[in-house]
Amino acid sequence: MSVDESSLSESSLRAVGWARSLPVSNGVKVARDWTRDHLETLDWARSAPDTVDAVLLTVSELVTNAHVHARATAQLVLTWDSECLHVTVHDASPELPEQRRPTTGATGGRGMLLVDALADSWGAYPCPRGKEVTACFRPAS
């Protein structure tokens, strides 16, 4: 059974999304550049530059975490539902991220603290082949 747009009710969720596979060899810059390109289609560079910066830093942190902790390809999915941009990174590790309180001299351990500070909300969810970490961003009006 197929559903055409005319049969959708006014309360139906309409969203646009993009997905990208990011092998460890690609690096995080590819993820940031790809995300920036898609944010430009939403015109956020002009209307919400601080949100763009927050999204790009969050993408960097989540993809880095996937590469470092899961040692595997990261799947990056951006979904815009006209209210919130959902930034989701899937990796093969079943271990959910934790916010840590790093010591002053620690060189790591601040990623999820940054995500918590930058995103409007975030969550981590187990799934059959690993986990997904999703951060949501609402651009300032």
CSV table of C-alpha atoms in Angstrom, one decimal:
chain,number,residue,atom,x,y,z
A,1,MET,CA,0.0,0.0,0.0
A,2,SER,CA,1.4,3.4,-0.9
A,3,VAL,CA,0.6,6.7,0.6
A,4,ASP,CA,0.6,9.9,-1.4
A,5,GLU,CA,1.1,13.3,0.0
A,6,SER,CA,-2.5,14.3,-0.5
A,7,SER,CA,-3.6,11.6,1.9
A,8,LEU,CA,-1.4,12.8,4.7
A,9,SER,CA,-3.3,14.6,7.5
A,10,GLU,CA,-2.3,18.0,8.7
A,11,SER,CA,-0.9,16.4,11.9
A,12,SER,CA,1.4,14.1,10.0
A,13,LEU,CA,5.1,14.6,10.5
A,14,ARG,CA,6.9,15.9,7.5
A,15,ALA,CA,10.7,15.8,7.6
A,16,VAL,CA,13.7,15.9,5.3
A,17,GLY,CA,16.8,14.0,6.1
A,18,TRP,CA,20.3,13.1,4.9
A,19,ALA,CA,22.6,10.1,5.7
A,20,ARG,CA,26.3,9.5,5.3
A,21,SER,CA,28.6,6.6,6.2
A,22,LEU,CA,31.9,7.8,7.6
A,23,PRO,CA,34.7,5.2,7.8
A,24,VAL,CA,37.4,5.9,10.4
A,25,SER,CA,39.8,6.7,7.5
A,26,ASN,CA,37.6,9.7,6.4
A,27,GLY,CA,38.2,11.7,9.5
A,28,VAL,CA,35.9,14.1,11.2
A,29,LYS,CA,36.4,17.1,8.9
A,30,VAL,CA,34.5,15.2,6.2
A,31,ALA,CA,31.5,14.9,8.6
A,32,ARG,CA,31.6,18.6,9.5
A,33,ASP,CA,31.9,19.7,5.8
A,34,TRP,CA,29.1,17.4,4.8
A,35,THR,CA,26.9,18.7,7.6
A,36,ARG,CA,27.7,22.3,6.9
A,37,ASP,CA,26.6,21.8,3.2
A,38,HIS,CA,23.2,20.4,4.4
A,39,LEU,CA,22.7,23.2,6.9
A,40,GLU,CA,23.1,25.7,4.1
A,41,THR,CA,20.0,24.3,2.5
A,42,LEU,CA,18.2,25.2,5.6
A,43,ASP,CA,19.6,28.8,5.5
A,44,TRP,CA,20.9,28.5,9.0
A,45,ALA,CA,24.3,30.1,8.2
A,46,ARG,CA,22.4,33.4,7.9
A,47,SER,CA,19.6,33.0,10.3
A,48,ALA,CA,21.1,30.9,13.1
A,49,PRO,CA,24.9,31.0,12.9
A,50,ASP,CA,25.4,30.1,16.6
A,51,THR,CA,23.2,27.0,16.1
A,52,VAL,CA,25.3,26.0,13.0
A,53,ASP,CA,28.5,26.2,15.2
A,54,ALA,CA,26.9,24.1,17.9
A,55,VAL,CA,25.7,21.5,15.4
A,56,LEU,CA,29.2,21.3,13.8
A,57,LEU,CA,31.0,20.9,17.1
A,58,THR,CA,28.4,18.2,18.2
A,59,VAL,CA,28.9,16.3,14.9
A,60,SER,CA,32.7,16.4,15.5
A,61,GLU,CA,32.3,15.1,19.0
A,62,LEU,CA,29.8,12.3,18.2
A,63,VAL,CA,31.7,11.1,15.1
A,64,THR,CA,35.0,11.2,17.0
A,65,ASN,CA,33.4,9.2,19.8
A,66,ALA,CA,32.2,6.6,17.3
A,67,HIS,CA,35.6,6.3,15.7
A,68,VAL,CA,37.6,6.2,18.9
A,69,HIS,CA,35.4,4.1,21.2
A,70,ALA,CA,33.7,1.7,18.6
A,71,ARG,CA,36.7,1.7,16.3
A,72,ALA,CA,34.3,1.5,13.4
A,73,THR,CA,32.5,3.3,10.7
A,74,ALA,CA,30.0,5.9,11.9
A,75,GLN,CA,26.6,6.5,10.3
A,76,LEU,CA,25.6,10.1,10.5
A,77,VAL,CA,22.0,11.0,9.9
A,78,LEU,CA,20.5,14.5,9.9
A,79,THR,CA,16.8,14.9,10.1
A,80,TRP,CA,14.9,18.3,10.0
A,81,ASP,CA,11.3,18.2,11.0
A,82,SER,CA,10.7,22.0,10.8
A,83,GLU,CA,11.1,22.3,14.5
A,84,CYS,CA,14.2,20.4,15.4
A,85,LEU,CA,17.3,19.2,13.7
A,86,HIS,CA,18.1,15.7,14.9
A,87,VAL,CA,21.8,14.8,14.6
A,88,THR,CA,22.1,11.0,15.0
A,89,VAL,CA,25.4,9.0,14.9
A,90,HIS,CA,25.2,5.2,14.9
A,91,ASP,CA,28.1,3.0,15.7
A,92,ALA,CA,28.7,-0.7,16.3
A,93,SER,CA,29.5,-0.5,20.0
A,94,PRO,CA,26.7,-1.4,22.4
A,95,GLU,CA,28.3,0.7,25.1
A,96,LEU,CA,26.3,3.9,25.8
A,97,PRO,CA,28.3,7.1,26.3
A,98,GLU,CA,28.5,8.7,29.7
A,99,GLN,CA,29.2,12.2,30.8
A,100,ARG,CA,32.4,12.1,32.8
A,101,ARG,CA,34.0,14.7,35.0
A,102,PRO,CA,37.5,14.8,33.7
A,103,THR,CA,40.4,15.9,35.8
A,104,THR,CA,42.2,19.2,35.0
A,105,GLY,CA,45.0,17.4,33.2
A,106,ALA,CA,42.9,14.9,31.3
A,107,THR,CA,43.2,15.1,27.5
A,108,GLY,CA,39.8,13.6,26.8
A,109,GLY,CA,36.5,12.9,28.4
A,110,ARG,CA,34.7,16.2,27.7
A,111,GLY,CA,32.8,15.2,24.5
A,112,MET,CA,29.4,14.4,26.0
A,113,LEU,CA,29.7,17.4,28.4
A,114,LEU,CA,30.1,19.6,25.3
A,115,VAL,CA,27.1,17.9,23.6
A,116,ASP,CA,25.0,18.4,26.7
A,117,ALA,CA,25.9,22.1,26.8
A,118,LEU,CA,25.4,22.7,23.1
A,119,ALA,CA,22.2,20.7,22.2
A,120,ASP,CA,18.7,21.5,23.3
A,121,SER,CA,18.4,17.8,24.2
A,122,TRP,CA,20.3,14.5,23.6
A,123,GLY,CA,20.0,10.8,24.3
A,124,ALA,CA,21.7,7.5,23.7
A,125,TYR,CA,19.8,4.4,22.7
A,126,PRO,CA,20.9,0.8,22.3
A,127,CYS,CA,19.9,-0.8,19.0
A,128,PRO,CA,20.4,-4.3,17.6
A,129,ARG,CA,23.8,-3.6,16.0
A,130,GLY,CA,25.2,-1.0,18.4
A,131,LYS,CA,23.9,2.3,19.6
A,132,GLU,CA,22.6,5.6,18.4
A,133,VAL,CA,23.3,9.0,20.0
A,134,THR,CA,21.0,11.7,19.0
A,135,ALA,CA,21.2,15.5,19.7
A,136,CYS,CA,18.4,17.9,18.9
A,137,PHE,CA,18.8,21.5,17.9
A,138,ARG,CA,16.2,24.2,17.6
A,139,PRO,CA,17.4,27.3,15.8
A,140,ALA,CA,16.8,30.6,17.6
A,141,SER,CA,13.8,32.5,16.2
